[in-house]
Coordinates of N, CA and C in Angstrom, one line a residue:
M954 N 5.1 0.8 10.9 CA 5.5 0.0 11.9 C 4.5 -1.0 12.3
S955 N 4.6 -2.2 12.7 CA 3.5 -3.2 13.0 C 3.9 -3.9 14.2
S956 N 2.8 -4.2 15.1 CA 2.9 -5.0 16.2 C 2.8 -6.5 16.0
Q957 N 2.6 -6.9 14.7 CA 2.4 -8.2 14.1 C 3.0 -8.2 12.8
F958 N 3.9 -9.1 12.5 CA 4.3 -9.1 11.0 C 3.4 -9.9 10.2
G959 N 3.0 -9.3 9.1 CA 2.0 -9.9 8.2 C 0.9 -10.5 8.8
N960 N 0.4 -11.8 8.5 CA -0.6 -12.5 9.2 C 0.0 -13.5 10.2
C961 N 0.9 -13.3 10.8 CA 1.6 -14.3 11.6 C 0.8 -14.6 12.9
G962 N -0.2 -13.9 13.1 CA -0.9 -14.0 14.4 C -2.6 -13.8 14.1
S963 N -3.2 -13.6 15.2 CA -4.6 -13.5 15.2 C -5.2 -12.1 14.8
L964 N -4.2 -11.1 14.7 CA -4.7 -9.7 14.5 C -4.8 -9.4 13.1
E965 N -5.3 -8.2 12.8 CA -5.4 -7.6 11.4 C -3.9 -7.8 10.8
Q966 N -4.0 -7.6 9.4 CA -2.7 -7.8 8.8 C -1.9 -6.7 9.2
H967 N -0.6 -7.2 9.6 CA 0.5 -6.4 10.1 C 0.1 -5.8 11.5
G968 N -0.8 -6.3 12.2 CA -1.1 -5.8 13.5 C -1.9 -4.5 13.5
F969 N -1.9 -3.9 14.8 CA -2.8 -2.7 14.9 C -2.0 -1.4 15.1
A970 N -0.7 -1.4 15.7 CA 0.0 -0.3 16.1 C 0.2 0.8 14.9
R971 N 0.3 0.2 13.6 CA 0.4 1.2 12.6 C -0.8 2.1 12.3
N972 N -1.9 1.6 12.8 CA -3.2 2.2 12.4 C -3.7 3.1 13.5
K973 N -2.9 3.4 14.7 CA -3.4 3.9 15.8 C -2.9 5.4 15.9
M974 N -3.7 6.2 16.6 CA -3.4 7.6 16.8 C -2.2 7.6 18.0
W975 N -1.0 8.1 17.8 CA -0.1 8.2 18.8 C -0.1 9.6 19.5
S976 N 0.4 9.7 20.7 CA 0.5 11.1 21.2 C 2.0 11.4 21.3
I977 N 2.3 12.7 21.5 CA 3.6 13.1 21.7 C 4.0 13.0 23.2
D978 N 5.1 12.5 23.6 CA 5.4 12.5 25.0 C 6.5 13.7 25.1
Y979 N 6.2 14.7 25.7 CA 7.1 15.9 25.8 C 8.0 15.7 26.9
D980 N 7.8 14.8 27.8 CA 8.7 14.5 28.9 C 9.1 13.1 29.1
P981 N 9.7 12.5 28.1 CA 9.9 10.9 28.1 C 11.0 10.7 29.2
P982 N 10.9 9.3 29.7 CA 12.0 8.9 30.4 C 13.3 8.7 29.9
P983 N 14.4 8.8 30.5 CA 15.6 8.7 29.9 C 15.8 7.3 29.1
L984 N 16.6 7.4 28.0 CA 16.9 6.3 27.4 C 18.4 5.9 27.4
K985 N 18.8 4.8 27.9 CA 20.1 4.4 28.2 C 20.8 4.4 26.8
N986 N 22.3 4.9 27.0 CA 23.2 4.8 25.7 C 22.7 5.5 24.5
D987 N 21.8 6.4 24.6 CA 21.3 7.1 23.5 C 22.0 8.5 23.5
D988 N 22.9 8.9 22.3 CA 23.6 10.1 22.3 C 22.6 11.1 21.6
D989 N 22.1 12.1 22.4 CA 21.3 13.0 21.8 C 21.9 14.2 21.2
K990 N 23.3 14.3 21.2 CA 23.9 15.4 20.7 C 23.7 15.6 19.2
E991 N 23.5 16.8 18.7 CA 23.4 16.9 17.3 C 22.1 16.2 16.7
K992 N 21.2 15.9 17.4 CA 20.0 15.2 16.9 C 18.9 16.0 17.1
V993 N 17.8 15.8 16.4 CA 16.5 16.4 16.5 C 15.6 15.0 16.7
S994 N 14.8 15.1 17.8 CA 14.1 13.9 18.2 C 12.6 14.2 18.5
V995 N 11.9 13.1 18.2 CA 10.4 13.3 18.8 C 10.1 12.0 19.5
D996 N 9.4 11.9 20.7 CA 9.0 10.7 21.3 C 7.6 10.5 21.1
L997 N 7.2 9.4 20.7 CA 5.7 9.0 20.5 C 5.3 8.0 21.6
L998 N 4.1 8.0 21.9 CA 3.6 7.1 22.9 C 2.3 6.5 22.4
L999 N 2.1 5.1 22.6 CA 1.1 4.4 22.2 C 0.5 3.7 23.5
K1000 N -0.7 3.8 23.9 CA -1.3 2.9 24.9 C -2.5 2.4 24.5
P1001 N -3.0 1.2 25.0 CA -4.2 0.6 24.4 C -5.6 1.5 24.9
S1002 N -6.5 1.5 24.1 CA -7.8 2.0 24.5 C -8.6 0.9 24.9
E1003 N -9.9 1.2 25.4 CA -10.9 0.3 25.8 C -11.1 -0.6 24.6
D1004 N -11.4 -0.1 23.4 CA -11.6 -0.8 22.2 C -10.5 -1.8 21.8
D1005 N -9.2 -1.2 22.1 CA -8.0 -2.1 21.7 C -8.0 -3.3 22.4
L1006 N -8.2 -3.2 23.8 CA -8.3 -4.3 24.8 C -9.2 -5.4 24.4
K1007 N -10.2 -5.1 23.7 CA -11.1 -6.1 23.3 C -10.6 -7.1 22.2
C1008 N -9.8 -6.6 21.4 CA -9.2 -7.4 20.2 C -7.9 -7.9 20.8
W1009 N -7.2 -7.1 21.6 CA -5.9 -7.6 22.3 C -5.8 -7.5 23.7
P1010 N -6.2 -8.3 24.4 CA -6.4 -8.0 26.0 C -5.2 -7.9 26.8
H1011 N -4.3 -7.0 26.4 CA -3.1 -6.9 27.2 C -2.7 -5.4 27.2
C1012 N -2.3 -5.0 28.5 CA -2.0 -3.7 28.9 C -0.4 -3.5 28.5
Y1013 N -0.1 -2.4 27.8 CA 1.3 -2.2 27.4 C 1.7 -0.7 27.3
E1014 N 2.8 -0.5 27.2 CA 3.2 1.0 26.9 C 4.4 0.9 25.7
F1015 N 4.0 1.5 24.7 CA 4.8 1.5 23.4 C 5.5 2.8 23.2
R1016 N 6.8 3.1 23.4 CA 7.5 4.1 23.1 C 8.2 4.1 21.8
L1017 N 8.2 5.2 21.0 CA 8.9 5.1 19.7 C 9.7 6.7 19.8
R1018 N 11.0 6.5 19.7 CA 11.8 7.7 19.5 C 12.3 7.8 18.3
V1019 N 12.0 8.7 17.4 CA 12.5 8.9 16.1 C 13.6 10.1 16.1
S1020 N 14.7 9.9 15.6 CA 15.8 11.0 15.6 C 16.4 11.2 14.4
L1021 N 16.8 12.4 14.1 CA 17.5 12.6 12.7 C 18.7 13.5 13.2
A1022 N 19.8 12.9 12.9 CA 21.2 13.6 13.2 C 21.6 14.4 12.1
M1023 N 22.6 15.3 12.5 CA 23.1 16.3 11.5 C 23.8 15.6 10.3
N1024 N 24.2 14.4 10.4 CA 24.9 13.8 9.3 C 23.8 13.0 8.4
G1025 N 22.7 13.0 8.8 CA 21.6 12.5 8.0 C 21.1 11.1 8.5
V1026 N 21.8 10.7 9.7 CA 21.3 9.3 10.0 C 19.9 9.3 10.8
L1027 N 19.1 8.5 10.3 CA 17.7 8.3 10.7 C 17.8 7.2 11.9
T1028 N 17.4 7.4 13.1 CA 17.3 6.5 14.1 C 16.0 6.3 14.7
M1029 N 15.4 5.2 14.8 CA 14.2 4.7 15.4 C 14.3 3.8 16.6
I1030 N 14.1 4.1 17.7 CA 14.3 3.2 19.0 C 12.8 3.0 19.4
S1031 N 12.5 1.8 19.6 CA 11.2 1.3 20.0 C 11.4 0.6 21.6
R1032 N 10.3 0.9 22.5 CA 10.5 0.3 23.6 C 9.1 -0.2 24.0
V1033 N 8.8 -1.5 24.3 CA 7.4 -2.0 24.6 C 7.7 -2.4 26.0
R1034 N 6.8 -2.0 26.9 CA 6.8 -2.5 28.2 C 5.4 -3.0 28.6
N1035 N 5.6 -4.3 29.3 CA 4.5 -5.0 29.8 C 4.0 -4.4 31.2
I1036 N 2.7 -3.6 31.1 CA 2.2 -3.1 32.2 C 0.9 -4.1 32.6
N1037 N 1.0 -5.1 32.1 CA -0.1 -6.2 32.5 C 0.1 -7.0 33.5
G1038 N -0.9 -7.7 34.0 CA -0.7 -8.6 35.1 C -0.2 -10.1 34.7
K1039 N -0.1 -10.3 33.5 CA 0.3 -11.5 32.9 C 1.2 -11.4 31.7
P1040 N 2.1 -12.5 31.3 CA 2.9 -12.2 30.2 C 2.3 -12.1 28.9
F1041 N 2.8 -11.5 27.9 CA 2.1 -11.4 26.5 C 3.4 -11.6 25.5
S1042 N 3.0 -12.0 24.3 CA 4.1 -12.2 23.3 C 3.5 -11.3 22.1
F1043 N 4.6 -10.9 21.3 CA 4.3 -10.2 20.1 C 5.4 -10.2 19.1
S1044 N 5.1 -10.1 17.7 CA 6.2 -9.9 16.8 C 6.3 -8.5 16.4
F1045 N 7.2 -8.0 15.6 CA 7.4 -6.7 15.3 C 8.2 -6.6 14.0
A1046 N 7.7 -5.4 13.4 CA 8.5 -4.9 12.2 C 8.4 -3.6 12.0
Y1047 N 9.4 -2.9 11.4 CA 9.6 -1.4 11.2 C 8.9 -1.0 9.9
H1048 N 8.8 -1.9 8.9 CA 8.4 -1.5 7.5 C 9.2 -0.4 7.0
T1049 N 10.4 -0.4 6.9 CA 11.1 0.7 6.2 C 11.2 0.5 4.7
Y1050 N 10.8 1.5 3.8 CA 10.8 1.5 2.6 C 12.0 2.4 2.1
L1051 N 12.7 1.9 1.1 CA 13.7 2.7 0.7 C 13.3 3.2 -0.9
S1052 N 13.9 4.4 -1.1 CA 13.8 4.8 -2.5 C 15.0 4.4 -3.3
V1053 N 14.8 3.7 -4.4 CA 16.0 3.3 -5.2 C 15.7 3.7 -6.7
S1054 N 16.8 3.8 -7.5 CA 16.7 4.3 -8.8 C 16.1 3.2 -9.8
D1055 N 16.5 2.0 -9.7 CA 15.9 0.8 -10.5 C 16.1 -0.5 -9.8
I1056 N 15.0 -1.1 -9.4 CA 15.1 -2.3 -8.5 C 16.0 -3.4 -9.2
S1057 N 16.1 -3.3 -10.5 CA 17.0 -4.2 -11.2 C 18.4 -4.0 -11.0
E1058 N 18.8 -2.9 -10.6 CA 20.3 -2.4 -10.3 C 20.5 -2.5 -8.8
V1059 N 19.9 -3.0 -8.0 CA 20.0 -2.9 -6.5 C 20.4 -4.3 -6.2
R1060 N 21.4 -4.4 -5.2 CA 21.8 -5.8 -4.6 C 21.8 -5.4 -3.1
I1061 N 21.5 -6.5 -2.2 CA 21.6 -6.4 -0.7 C 22.8 -7.3 -0.4
E1062 N 23.7 -6.7 0.5 CA 24.7 -7.5 0.9 C 24.7 -7.7 2.5
G1063 N 25.0 -9.0 2.9 CA 24.9 -9.3 4.3 C 23.9 -10.5 4.7
L1064 N 23.2 -10.8 3.6 CA 22.2 -11.9 3.9 C 22.5 -13.2 3.3
E1065 N 23.7 -13.1 2.6 CA 24.2 -14.4 1.8 C 24.3 -15.4 2.8
T1066 N 24.0 -16.8 2.4 CA 24.2 -17.9 3.3 C 23.1 -18.3 4.4
L1067 N 22.3 -17.2 4.5 CA 21.2 -17.2 5.6 C 19.9 -18.1 5.2
D1068 N 19.4 -18.6 6.1 CA 18.2 -19.4 5.9 C 17.1 -18.2 5.8
Y1069 N 16.0 -18.4 4.9 CA 14.8 -17.5 4.9 C 13.6 -18.3 4.8
L1070 N 12.5 -17.7 5.2 CA 11.2 -18.3 4.9 C 10.6 -17.4 3.7
D1071 N 10.2 -18.2 2.7 CA 9.6 -17.7 1.6 C 8.0 -17.5 1.5
N1072 N 7.6 -16.2 1.6 CA 6.0 -16.0 1.7 C 5.5 -16.5 0.4
L1073 N 6.3 -16.5 -0.6 CA 5.7 -16.9 -1.9 C 5.5 -18.4 -2.1
C1074 N 6.0 -19.1 -1.2 CA 6.0 -20.5 -1.2 C 5.6 -21.1 0.2
Q1075 N 4.4 -20.5 0.8 CA 3.7 -21.0 2.0 C 4.8 -21.2 3.1
R1076 N 5.7 -20.0 3.1 CA 6.7 -20.1 4.2 C 7.5 -21.2 4.2
K1077 N 8.0 -21.8 3.2 CA 9.0 -22.9 3.2 C 10.2 -22.3 3.6
R1078 N 11.1 -23.0 4.2 CA 12.5 -22.5 4.4 C 13.6 -23.0 3.3
F1079 N 14.2 -21.8 3.1 CA 15.3 -22.1 2.0 C 16.7 -21.4 2.6
T1080 N 17.7 -21.7 1.8 CA 19.1 -21.1 2.1 C 19.4 -20.2 0.9
E1081 N 19.7 -18.9 1.4 CA 20.2 -18.1 0.3 C 21.7 -18.6 -0.4
Q1082 N 21.5 -18.6 -1.7 CA 22.5 -19.3 -2.6 C 23.5 -18.2 -3.2
G1083 N 23.0 -17.0 -3.2 CA 23.8 -16.0 -4.1 C 24.8 -15.4 -3.2
D1084 N 25.7 -14.6 -3.7 CA 26.7 -13.8 -2.9 C 26.1 -12.5 -2.5
A1085 N 24.9 -12.3 -3.1 CA 24.0 -11.0 -2.7 C 22.7 -11.1 -3.1
V1086 N 21.7 -10.5 -2.5 CA 20.2 -10.6 -3.1 C 20.0 -9.6 -4.0
T1087 N 19.5 -10.2 -5.3 CA 19.2 -9.3 -6.3 C 17.8 -9.5 -6.8
F1088 N 17.2 -8.6 -7.8 CA 15.9 -8.8 -8.0 C 15.5 -8.8 -9.5
E1089 N 14.9 -9.9 -9.8 CA 14.4 -10.1 -11.3 C 12.8 -10.4 -11.3
S1090 N 12.3 -10.5 -10.1 CA 10.8 -10.9 -10.0 C 10.4 -10.5 -8.6
E1091 N 9.2 -10.8 -8.3 CA 8.6 -10.5 -7.0 C 9.5 -11.2 -5.8
V1092 N 9.8 -10.5 -4.7 CA 10.5 -11.2 -3.7 C 9.8 -10.8 -2.3
D1093 N 9.5 -11.8 -1.5 CA 8.8 -11.7 -0.2 C 9.3 -12.6 0.7
R1094 N 10.4 -12.4 1.5 CA 11.2 -13.3 2.3 C 11.5 -12.8 3.6
I1095 N 11.7 -13.7 4.5 CA 12.1 -13.3 5.9 C 13.5 -14.0 6.2
Y1096 N 14.4 -13.2 6.2 CA 15.7 -13.7 6.4 C 16.2 -13.9 8.0
L1097 N 16.5 -15.1 8.4 CA 16.5 -15.6 9.8 C 18.0 -15.2 10.4
G1098 N 18.0 -14.8 11.7 CA 19.3 -14.7 12.3 C 20.3 -13.9 11.5
S1099 N 19.9 -12.8 11.2 CA 20.9 -11.9 10.2 C 21.8 -11.1 11.1
P1100 N 22.8 -10.6 10.4 CA 23.8 -9.7 11.1 C 23.2 -8.4 11.3
N1101 N 23.8 -7.6 12.2 CA 23.3 -6.4 12.7 C 23.6 -5.3 11.6
V1102 N 24.3 -5.6 10.6 CA 24.6 -4.5 9.6 C 24.3 -5.0 8.2
I1103 N 23.4 -4.5 7.6 CA 22.9 -4.8 6.1 C 23.3 -3.6 5.1
A1104 N 23.7 -4.0 4.1 CA 24.0 -2.9 3.0 C 23.2 -3.0 1.8
V1105 N 22.5 -1.9 1.3 CA 21.7 -2.0 0.1 C 22.4 -1.0 -0.8
L1106 N 23.0 -1.8 -1.9 CA 23.7 -1.1 -3.0 C 22.9 -0.6 -4.1
D1107 N 22.9 0.7 -4.3 CA 22.1 1.2 -5.6 C 23.2 1.6 -6.5
H1108 N 23.3 0.8 -7.6 CA 24.4 0.9 -8.5 C 24.2 2.3 -9.3
E1109 N 23.0 2.5 -9.8 CA 22.8 3.7 -10.7 C 23.0 5.0 -9.9
K1110 N 22.5 5.1 -8.7 CA 22.9 6.3 -8.0 C 24.1 6.4 -7.2
K1111 N 24.9 5.2 -7.4 CA 26.3 5.2 -6.7 C 26.0 5.5 -5.1
R1112 N 25.1 4.8 -4.7 CA 24.6 5.2 -3.2 C 24.5 3.8 -2.6
T1113 N 24.8 3.6 -1.3 CA 24.6 2.7 -0.5 C 23.8 3.0 0.7
F1114 N 22.7 2.3 1.1 CA 22.1 2.5 2.4 C 22.7 1.4 3.4
L1115 N 23.1 2.0 4.5 CA 23.4 1.1 5.5 C 22.5 1.0 6.6
I1116 N 22.0 -0.2 6.9 CA 21.0 -0.5 7.9 C 21.6 -1.2 9.1
K1117 N 21.6 -0.5 10.1 CA 22.1 -1.0 11.4 C 21.0 -1.2 12.5
K1118 N 21.1 -2.5 13.1 CA 19.9 -2.9 13.9 C 20.4 -3.6 15.2
K1119 N 19.5 -3.5 16.2 CA 19.9 -4.1 17.4 C 18.5 -4.6 18.1
G1120 N 18.5 -5.8 18.6 CA 17.2 -6.4 19.1 C 16.2 -6.9 17.9
L1121 N 16.7 -6.8 16.8 CA 15.9 -7.3 15.6 C 16.6 -8.3 14.9
P1122 N 16.4 -9.5 15.1 CA 17.2 -10.7 14.5 C 16.9 -11.0 13.1
D1123 N 15.7 -10.7 12.5 CA 15.3 -11.1 11.4 C 15.2 -9.7 10.3
V1124 N 15.2 -10.1 9.2 CA 15.3 -9.0 8.1 C 14.1 -9.5 6.9
V1125 N 13.1 -8.6 6.9 CA 12.2 -8.9 5.7 C 12.6 -8.1 4.4
V1126 N 12.5 -8.8 3.2 CA 13.0 -8.3 1.9 C 11.6 -8.3 1.0
W1127 N 11.3 -7.2 0.6 CA 9.9 -7.3 -0.1 C 10.1 -6.3 -1.2
N1128 N 9.6 -6.9 -2.5 CA 9.2 -6.1 -3.6 C 8.2 -6.5 -4.4
P1129 N 7.1 -6.0 -4.7 CA 5.7 -6.7 -5.2 C 6.1 -7.0 -6.7
W1130 N 6.7 -6.4 -7.4 CA 7.0 -6.4 -8.7 C 5.8 -6.1 -9.6
E1131 N 5.8 -6.3 -11.0 CA 4.8 -5.7 -11.7 C 3.3 -6.1 -11.5
K1132 N 3.1 -7.4 -11.6 CA 1.7 -7.9 -11.3 C 1.0 -7.5 -9.9
K1133 N 1.8 -7.7 -8.9 CA 1.2 -7.5 -7.6 C 1.1 -5.9 -7.4
S1134 N 2.0 -5.1 -7.8 CA 2.0 -3.7 -7.7 C 0.6 -3.1 -8.3
K1135 N 0.1 -3.7 -9.3 CA -1.1 -3.2 -10.1 C -2.3 -3.4 -9.1
S1136 N -2.3 -4.4 -8.1 CA -3.3 -4.6 -7.1 C -3.4 -3.8 -6.0
I1137 N -2.3 -3.0 -5.7 CA -2.0 -2.2 -4.5 C -2.3 -0.8 -4.8
T1138 N -3.5 -0.4 -4.0 CA -4.1 0.9 -4.4 C -3.2 2.1 -4.3
D1139 N -2.2 2.1 -3.3 CA -1.4 3.2 -2.9 C -0.1 3.2 -3.7
L1140 N 0.1 2.3 -4.7 CA 1.3 2.2 -5.3 C 1.2 2.2 -6.8
G1141 N 1.7 3.0 -7.5 CA 1.7 3.1 -8.9 C 1.8 1.9 -9.6
D1142 N 1.4 1.7 -10.9 CA 1.8 0.3 -11.5 C 3.2 0.2 -11.9
E1143 N 3.9 1.3 -12.0 CA 5.4 1.2 -12.4 C 6.3 1.5 -11.1
E1144 N 5.7 1.9 -9.9 CA 6.5 2.5 -8.8 C 7.2 1.3 -8.1
Y1145 N 7.0 0.1 -8.4 CA 7.8 -1.0 -7.9 C 9.1 -0.9 -8.2
K1146 N 9.4 -0.3 -9.4 CA 10.8 -0.2 -9.9 C 11.6 0.7 -9.0
Q1147 N 11.0 1.7 -8.1 CA 11.8 2.7 -7.4 C 11.6 2.4 -6.0
M1148 N 11.2 1.3 -5.4 CA 11.0 1.1 -4.1 C 11.6 -0.4 -3.7
L1149 N 11.9 -0.5 -2.3 CA 12.3 -1.9 -1.9 C 12.1 -1.7 -0.3
C1150 N 11.6 -2.8 0.1 CA 11.5 -2.9 1.6 C 12.5 -3.6 2.1
V1151 N 13.5 -3.2 3.2 CA 14.4 -4.0 3.9 C 14.1 -3.6 5.3
D1152 N 13.6 -4.5 6.0 CA 12.9 -4.2 7.3 C 13.4 -5.1 8.5
G1153 N 14.0 -4.4 9.4 CA 14.5 -5.0 10.6 C 13.2 -5.7 11.4
A1154 N 13.2 -6.8 11.7 CA 12.0 -7.3 12.4 C 12.4 -8.5 13.4
V1155 N 11.2 -8.8 14.2 CA 11.3 -10.1 14.9 C 10.1 -10.8 14.6
V1156 N 10.4 -12.0 13.9 CA 9.3 -12.7 13.3 C 9.3 -14.2 13.8
E1157 N 10.4 -14.9 13.6 CA 10.5 -16.3 13.7 C 10.3 -16.7 15.3
R1158 N 10.9 -15.9 16.2 CA 10.7 -16.1 17.6 C 10.1 -14.8 18.3
P1159 N 8.9 -14.8 18.4 CA 8.2 -13.6 19.0 C 8.7 -13.3 20.3
I1160 N 8.6 -12.0 20.7 CA 9.2 -11.6 22.0 C 8.0 -11.8 23.1
T1161 N 8.5 -12.2 24.2 CA 7.6 -12.6 25.3 C 8.1 -11.7 26.5
L1162 N 7.2 -10.9 27.0 CA 7.6 -10.0 28.1 C 6.7 -10.4 29.3
K1163 N 7.4 -10.7 30.5 CA 6.7 -10.9 31.7 C 6.3 -9.5 32.3
P1164 N 5.4 -9.5 33.3 CA 4.9 -8.1 33.9 C 6.1 -7.5 34.2
G1165 N 6.0 -6.0 33.9 CA 7.1 -5.2 34.3 C 8.2 -5.3 33.4
E1166 N 8.5 -6.2 32.4 CA 9.5 -6.2 31.5 C 9.3 -5.3 30.5
E1167 N 10.6 -4.8 29.8 CA 10.6 -4.0 28.6 C 11.6 -4.6 27.6
W1168 N 11.1 -4.5 26.3 CA 12.0 -4.9 25.2 C 12.2 -3.6 24.4
T1169 N 13.6 -3.5 23.9 CA 13.9 -2.4 23.2 C 14.5 -2.9 21.7
G1170 N 14.1 -2.2 20.7 CA 14.5 -2.5 19.3 C 15.2 -1.3 18.8
R1171 N 16.2 -1.1 17.9 CA 16.7 -0.1 17.3 C 17.1 -0.3 15.8
L1172 N 16.8 0.8 15.0 CA 17.2 0.6 13.8 C 17.8 2.0 13.2
D1173 N 19.1 2.0 12.7 CA 19.7 3.3 12.2 C 19.8 3.1 10.7
I1174 N 19.3 4.0 10.0 CA 19.6 4.1 8.4 C 20.3 5.2 7.9
S1175 N 21.4 4.9 7.2 CA 22.2 6.0 6.6 C 22.5 5.8 5.3
S1176 N 22.7 6.9 4.6 CA 23.0 6.8 3.2 C 24.5 7.4 2.8
I1177 N 25.3 6.6 2.2 CA 26.8 7.0 2.0 C 26.9 6.8 0.4
P1178 N 27.9 7.6 -0.1 CA 28.3 7.3 -1.6 C 29.0 5.9 -1.7
S1179 N 28.8 5.1 -2.8 CA 29.3 4.0 -2.9 C 30.7 4.2 -3.6
T1180 N 31.7 3.5 -3.1 CA 33.1 3.6 -3.7 C 33.3 2.7 -4.5
H1181 N 32.7 1.5 -4.6 CA 33.0 0.5 -5.6 C 31.7 -0.5 -5.6
F1182 N 31.6 -1.1 -6.7 CA 30.6 -2.2 -6.9 C 31.0 -3.4 -7.5
I1183 N 30.6 -4.6 -7.0 CA 31.2 -5.8 -7.4 C 30.3 -6.1 -8.8

C-alpha cells in the first residue's frame, strides 16, 4: 500500500506508508456500513513520527482494516483523517498482486473504452481499444474513471477474480514482463508469468482533506469459478 502512486509526487517511490511500522488498534472506532459478521479482522494504525514530519509535514491518522470473510472475500478499508491545521493532498494505491496461471492466458474485463495514462510512454493518454485487456508484453497503465467492479479472468485455472472498489476511481494494471523482471531483485526471472497487479487507486486527481476531514477507500477481492470464457 502506498501514500503516493509511483513517482507522482515529491516523496520516495510509491510514498512512505508501505515502509513504516504500523501498530494494531485493539479498540478501533466504529466503521459505518461494515458488516463484521462471519469476518476475521485486524485494524492497523499509522501516525507520523517526528522524522516523518520532516519529509512530509502533515499530521494524519491512517487506519486500515483488513478482513477475511468465511466465503473467502478479502476486504481492505482505508481511512485517512487530517488532524493537521491546514489542508493536505495525497494519492493512494493498494498495490494488490494477483497469482495467475499464465499471464498470456489472462484477460481483464471492465476497462474497455476507458482512457489510460501509459507509464511506458511518458504518461501519454490513450483510449483502450480492445474488448478486454490482454498481455503480450510489458504493461504499465493507469486506467481513469473506472467502474467499481473489475473482473480478471484466468483461463487456465478457470477462475475469475472479482475486484470491487469504492472511493478509488482509477485502476493501475502492471506486469513487468521478461526484461524488466530480471532487474527486480525480489521477483524471479520467470515469475512475471504468474503475477499481475490490478490495483484500485487514486492517481489522476489526488485527494485533498481539510482539517478534520476523513477519506475512506475500500477494496474487496474474491475468487469465483469461471463459467464461461469469450
